[in-house]
Amino acid sequence: MEKGIEKTSLIFRTKQYIPYSTILSIDRQKTRTRDTRGINLTDGYHFSILKYENNRRLIISPDCFENYMEIVEAIKSNTE
């Protein structure tokens, strides 16, 4: 069983390992695209902000991670 998540940056070719034990919380938020008049252009999408030790944060969104739901479920099941 894995004891954390690994984030790999394809651009910089770096890896970051975040142990589940260092995760303090995961907050879900929603963003919407609006025009200059404040009218919603899209229904928006959800993203999660992962807060972990040393006041570090990682934004996890479907745009950046194709396995977004799997990541969020793994974090929730291993930090509760």
CSV table of N, CA and C in Angstrom, one decimal:
chain,number,residue,atom,x,y,z
A,1,MET,N,0.8,-1.2,0.0
A,1,MET,CA,0.0,0.0,0.0
A,1,MET,C,0.9,1.2,0.0
A,2,GLU,N,0.5,2.2,-0.8
A,2,GLU,CA,1.3,3.4,-0.9
A,2,GLU,C,1.0,4.3,0.3
A,3,LYS,N,2.0,5.1,0.7
A,3,LYS,CA,1.9,5.9,1.9
A,3,LYS,C,2.0,7.4,1.6
A,4,GLY,N,1.7,7.7,0.3
A,4,GLY,CA,1.7,9.1,-0.1
A,4,GLY,C,1.4,9.2,-1.6
A,5,ILE,N,1.5,10.4,-2.1
A,5,ILE,CA,1.3,10.7,-3.5
A,5,ILE,C,2.6,11.3,-4.1
A,6,GLU,N,2.8,11.0,-5.4
A,6,GLU,CA,4.0,11.5,-6.1
A,6,GLU,C,3.6,12.4,-7.2
A,7,LYS,N,4.0,13.6,-7.2
A,7,LYS,CA,3.7,14.6,-8.3
A,7,LYS,C,5.0,14.7,-9.2
A,8,THR,N,4.8,14.5,-10.5
A,8,THR,CA,5.9,14.5,-11.4
A,8,THR,C,5.6,15.7,-12.3
A,9,SER,N,6.6,16.6,-12.4
A,9,SER,CA,6.5,17.7,-13.4
A,9,SER,C,7.1,17.3,-14.7
A,10,LEU,N,6.3,17.4,-15.7
A,10,LEU,CA,6.9,17.0,-17.0
A,10,LEU,C,7.8,18.0,-17.6
A,11,ILE,N,7.5,19.3,-17.3
A,11,ILE,CA,8.3,20.4,-17.9
A,11,ILE,C,9.7,20.4,-17.2
A,12,PHE,N,9.7,20.4,-15.9
A,12,PHE,CA,11.0,20.5,-15.2
A,12,PHE,C,11.6,19.1,-14.9
A,13,ARG,N,10.9,18.1,-15.1
A,13,ARG,CA,11.4,16.7,-14.9
A,13,ARG,C,11.8,16.5,-13.4
A,14,THR,N,10.9,17.0,-12.5
A,14,THR,CA,11.2,16.8,-11.1
A,14,THR,C,10.1,16.0,-10.5
A,15,LYS,N,10.4,15.4,-9.4
A,15,LYS,CA,9.4,14.6,-8.7
A,15,LYS,C,9.3,15.1,-7.3
A,16,GLN,N,8.0,15.1,-6.8
A,16,GLN,CA,7.8,15.6,-5.4
A,16,GLN,C,6.9,14.5,-4.7
A,17,TYR,N,7.4,14.0,-3.6
A,17,TYR,CA,6.6,13.0,-2.8
A,17,TYR,C,6.0,13.7,-1.6
A,18,ILE,N,4.7,13.5,-1.5
A,18,ILE,CA,3.9,14.0,-0.4
A,18,ILE,C,3.3,12.9,0.5
A,19,PRO,N,3.9,12.6,1.6
A,19,PRO,CA,3.3,11.5,2.5
A,19,PRO,C,1.9,11.9,2.9
A,20,TYR,N,1.0,10.9,3.0
A,20,TYR,CA,-0.3,11.2,3.5
A,20,TYR,C,-0.3,11.7,4.9
A,21,SER,N,0.7,11.3,5.7
A,21,SER,CA,0.8,11.8,7.1
A,21,SER,C,1.0,13.3,7.2
A,22,THR,N,1.5,13.9,6.2
A,22,THR,CA,1.8,15.4,6.2
A,22,THR,C,0.6,16.2,5.7
A,23,ILE,N,-0.4,15.6,5.2
A,23,ILE,CA,-1.6,16.3,4.6
A,23,ILE,C,-2.5,16.7,5.8
A,24,LEU,N,-2.7,18.0,5.9
A,24,LEU,CA,-3.6,18.6,6.9
A,24,LEU,C,-5.0,18.6,6.5
A,25,SER,N,-5.3,19.0,5.2
A,25,SER,CA,-6.7,19.1,4.8
A,25,SER,C,-6.7,19.2,3.2
A,26,ILE,N,-7.9,18.9,2.7
A,26,ILE,CA,-8.1,19.1,1.3
A,26,ILE,C,-9.5,19.8,1.1
A,27,ASP,N,-9.4,20.9,0.5
A,27,ASP,CA,-10.6,21.8,0.3
A,27,ASP,C,-11.0,21.8,-1.1
A,28,ARG,N,-12.3,21.6,-1.4
A,28,ARG,CA,-12.8,21.6,-2.7
A,28,ARG,C,-13.5,23.0,-3.0
A,29,GLN,N,-13.2,23.5,-4.2
A,29,GLN,CA,-13.7,24.8,-4.6
A,29,GLN,C,-14.2,24.7,-6.0
A,30,LYS,N,-14.9,25.7,-6.5
A,30,LYS,CA,-15.4,25.8,-7.8
A,30,LYS,C,-15.1,27.1,-8.4
A,31,THR,N,-14.6,27.1,-9.7
A,31,THR,CA,-14.3,28.3,-10.4
A,31,THR,C,-15.2,28.4,-11.6
A,32,ARG,N,-15.6,29.6,-12.0
A,32,ARG,CA,-16.4,29.8,-13.2
A,32,ARG,C,-15.7,30.9,-14.1
A,33,THR,N,-15.9,30.7,-15.4
A,33,THR,CA,-15.3,31.7,-16.4
A,33,THR,C,-16.4,32.7,-16.6
A,34,ARG,N,-16.1,34.0,-16.4
A,34,ARG,CA,-17.0,35.1,-16.6
A,34,ARG,C,-16.5,36.1,-17.7
A,35,ASP,N,-17.5,36.8,-18.3
A,35,ASP,CA,-17.0,37.8,-19.2
A,35,ASP,C,-16.9,39.1,-18.5
A,36,THR,N,-16.6,40.2,-19.2
A,36,THR,CA,-16.4,41.5,-18.6
A,36,THR,C,-17.6,42.1,-17.9
A,37,ARG,N,-18.8,41.6,-18.2
A,37,ARG,CA,-20.0,42.1,-17.6
A,37,ARG,C,-20.4,41.2,-16.4
A,38,GLY,N,-19.6,40.2,-16.1
A,38,GLY,CA,-19.9,39.4,-14.9
A,38,GLY,C,-20.8,38.2,-15.2
A,39,ILE,N,-21.1,38.0,-16.5
A,39,ILE,CA,-22.0,36.9,-16.9
A,39,ILE,C,-21.2,35.6,-17.0
A,40,ASN,N,-21.7,34.5,-16.4
A,40,ASN,CA,-21.0,33.2,-16.5
A,40,ASN,C,-21.0,32.7,-17.9
A,41,LEU,N,-19.8,32.4,-18.4
A,41,LEU,CA,-19.6,31.8,-19.7
A,41,LEU,C,-19.7,30.3,-19.7
A,42,THR,N,-19.2,29.7,-18.6
A,42,THR,CA,-19.3,28.3,-18.5
A,42,THR,C,-19.8,28.0,-17.1
A,43,ASP,N,-20.2,26.7,-16.9
A,43,ASP,CA,-20.7,26.2,-15.6
A,43,ASP,C,-19.5,26.1,-14.6
A,44,GLY,N,-18.3,26.1,-15.1
A,44,GLY,CA,-17.1,26.1,-14.3
A,44,GLY,C,-16.7,24.6,-14.0
A,45,TYR,N,-15.7,24.5,-13.2
A,45,TYR,CA,-15.2,23.2,-12.8
A,45,TYR,C,-14.7,23.2,-11.3
A,46,HIS,N,-14.6,22.0,-10.7
A,46,HIS,CA,-14.1,21.9,-9.4
A,46,HIS,C,-12.6,21.7,-9.4
A,47,PHE,N,-12.0,22.2,-8.3
A,47,PHE,CA,-10.6,21.9,-8.1
A,47,PHE,C,-10.4,21.8,-6.6
A,48,SER,N,-9.3,21.2,-6.2
A,48,SER,CA,-9.0,20.9,-4.8
A,48,SER,C,-7.7,21.6,-4.4
A,49,ILE,N,-7.7,22.1,-3.2
A,49,ILE,CA,-6.5,22.7,-2.7
A,49,ILE,C,-6.0,21.8,-1.5
A,50,LEU,N,-4.8,21.2,-1.7
A,50,LEU,CA,-4.2,20.3,-0.8
A,50,LEU,C,-3.3,21.1,0.1
A,51,LYS,N,-3.6,21.1,1.4
A,51,LYS,CA,-2.8,21.8,2.4
A,51,LYS,C,-2.0,20.8,3.2
A,52,TYR,N,-0.7,21.0,3.2
A,52,TYR,CA,0.1,20.1,4.0
A,52,TYR,C,1.2,20.9,4.8
A,53,GLU,N,2.0,20.1,5.6
A,53,GLU,CA,2.9,20.8,6.5
A,53,GLU,C,3.7,21.9,5.9
A,54,ASN,N,4.2,22.8,6.8
A,54,ASN,CA,5.0,23.9,6.5
A,54,ASN,C,4.3,24.9,5.6
A,55,ASN,N,3.0,25.0,5.8
A,55,ASN,CA,2.1,26.0,5.1
A,55,ASN,C,2.2,25.8,3.5
A,56,ARG,N,2.4,24.6,3.1
A,56,ARG,CA,2.5,24.3,1.6
A,56,ARG,C,1.2,24.0,1.1
A,57,ARG,N,1.0,24.3,-0.2
A,57,ARG,CA,-0.3,24.0,-0.8
A,57,ARG,C,-0.1,23.5,-2.2
A,58,LEU,N,-1.0,22.7,-2.7
A,58,LEU,CA,-0.9,22.1,-4.0
A,58,LEU,C,-2.3,22.2,-4.6
A,59,ILE,N,-2.5,22.8,-5.7
A,59,ILE,CA,-3.8,22.8,-6.4
A,59,ILE,C,-3.9,21.6,-7.3
A,60,ILE,N,-5.0,20.8,-7.1
A,60,ILE,CA,-5.2,19.7,-7.9
A,60,ILE,C,-6.5,19.9,-8.7
A,61,SER,N,-6.4,19.9,-10.0
A,61,SER,CA,-7.6,20.2,-10.8
A,61,SER,C,-7.6,19.2,-12.0
A,62,PRO,N,-8.8,19.0,-12.6
A,62,PRO,CA,-9.0,18.1,-13.7
A,62,PRO,C,-8.2,18.6,-14.9
A,63,ASP,N,-7.9,19.9,-15.0
A,63,ASP,CA,-7.1,20.4,-16.1
A,63,ASP,C,-5.6,19.9,-16.1
A,64,CYS,N,-5.1,19.8,-14.9
A,64,CYS,CA,-3.7,19.4,-14.7
A,64,CYS,C,-3.5,17.9,-14.5
A,65,PHE,N,-4.5,17.2,-14.0
A,65,PHE,CA,-4.4,15.8,-13.7
A,65,PHE,C,-5.5,15.0,-14.3
A,66,GLU,N,-5.2,14.1,-15.2
A,66,GLU,CA,-6.3,13.3,-15.9
A,66,GLU,C,-6.9,12.3,-14.9
A,67,ASN,N,-6.2,12.0,-13.8
A,67,ASN,CA,-6.7,11.1,-12.8
A,67,ASN,C,-7.1,11.8,-11.6
A,68,TYR,N,-7.7,13.0,-11.7
A,68,TYR,CA,-8.0,13.9,-10.6
A,68,TYR,C,-8.9,13.2,-9.6
A,69,MET,N,-10.0,12.6,-10.0
A,69,MET,CA,-10.9,11.9,-9.1
A,69,MET,C,-10.2,10.8,-8.3
A,70,GLU,N,-9.3,10.0,-8.9
A,70,GLU,CA,-8.6,9.0,-8.2
A,70,GLU,C,-7.6,9.6,-7.2
A,71,ILE,N,-7.0,10.7,-7.5
A,71,ILE,CA,-6.1,11.3,-6.5
A,71,ILE,C,-6.8,11.8,-5.3
A,72,VAL,N,-8.0,12.5,-5.6
A,72,VAL,CA,-8.8,13.1,-4.5
A,72,VAL,C,-9.3,11.9,-3.6
A,73,GLU,N,-9.8,10.9,-4.2
A,73,GLU,CA,-10.3,9.7,-3.4
A,73,GLU,C,-9.2,9.1,-2.6
A,74,ALA,N,-8.1,8.9,-3.2
A,74,ALA,CA,-6.9,8.3,-2.5
A,74,ALA,C,-6.5,9.1,-1.3
A,75,ILE,N,-6.5,10.4,-1.4
A,75,ILE,CA,-6.1,11.3,-0.3
A,75,ILE,C,-7.1,11.2,0.8
A,76,LYS,N,-8.4,11.3,0.4
A,76,LYS,CA,-9.5,11.3,1.4
A,76,LYS,C,-9.5,10.0,2.2
A,77,SER,N,-9.3,8.9,1.5
A,77,SER,CA,-9.4,7.6,2.2
A,77,SER,C,-8.2,7.3,3.0
A,78,ASN,N,-7.0,8.0,2.7
A,78,ASN,CA,-5.8,7.7,3.5
A,78,ASN,C,-5.6,8.8,4.6
A,79,THR,N,-6.4,9.8,4.6
A,79,THR,CA,-6.1,10.9,5.6
A,79,THR,C,-7.3,10.9,6.7
A,80,GLU,N,-8.3,10.1,6.5
A,80,GLU,CA,-9.4,10.2,7.5
A,80,GLU,C,-9.2,9.3,8.7
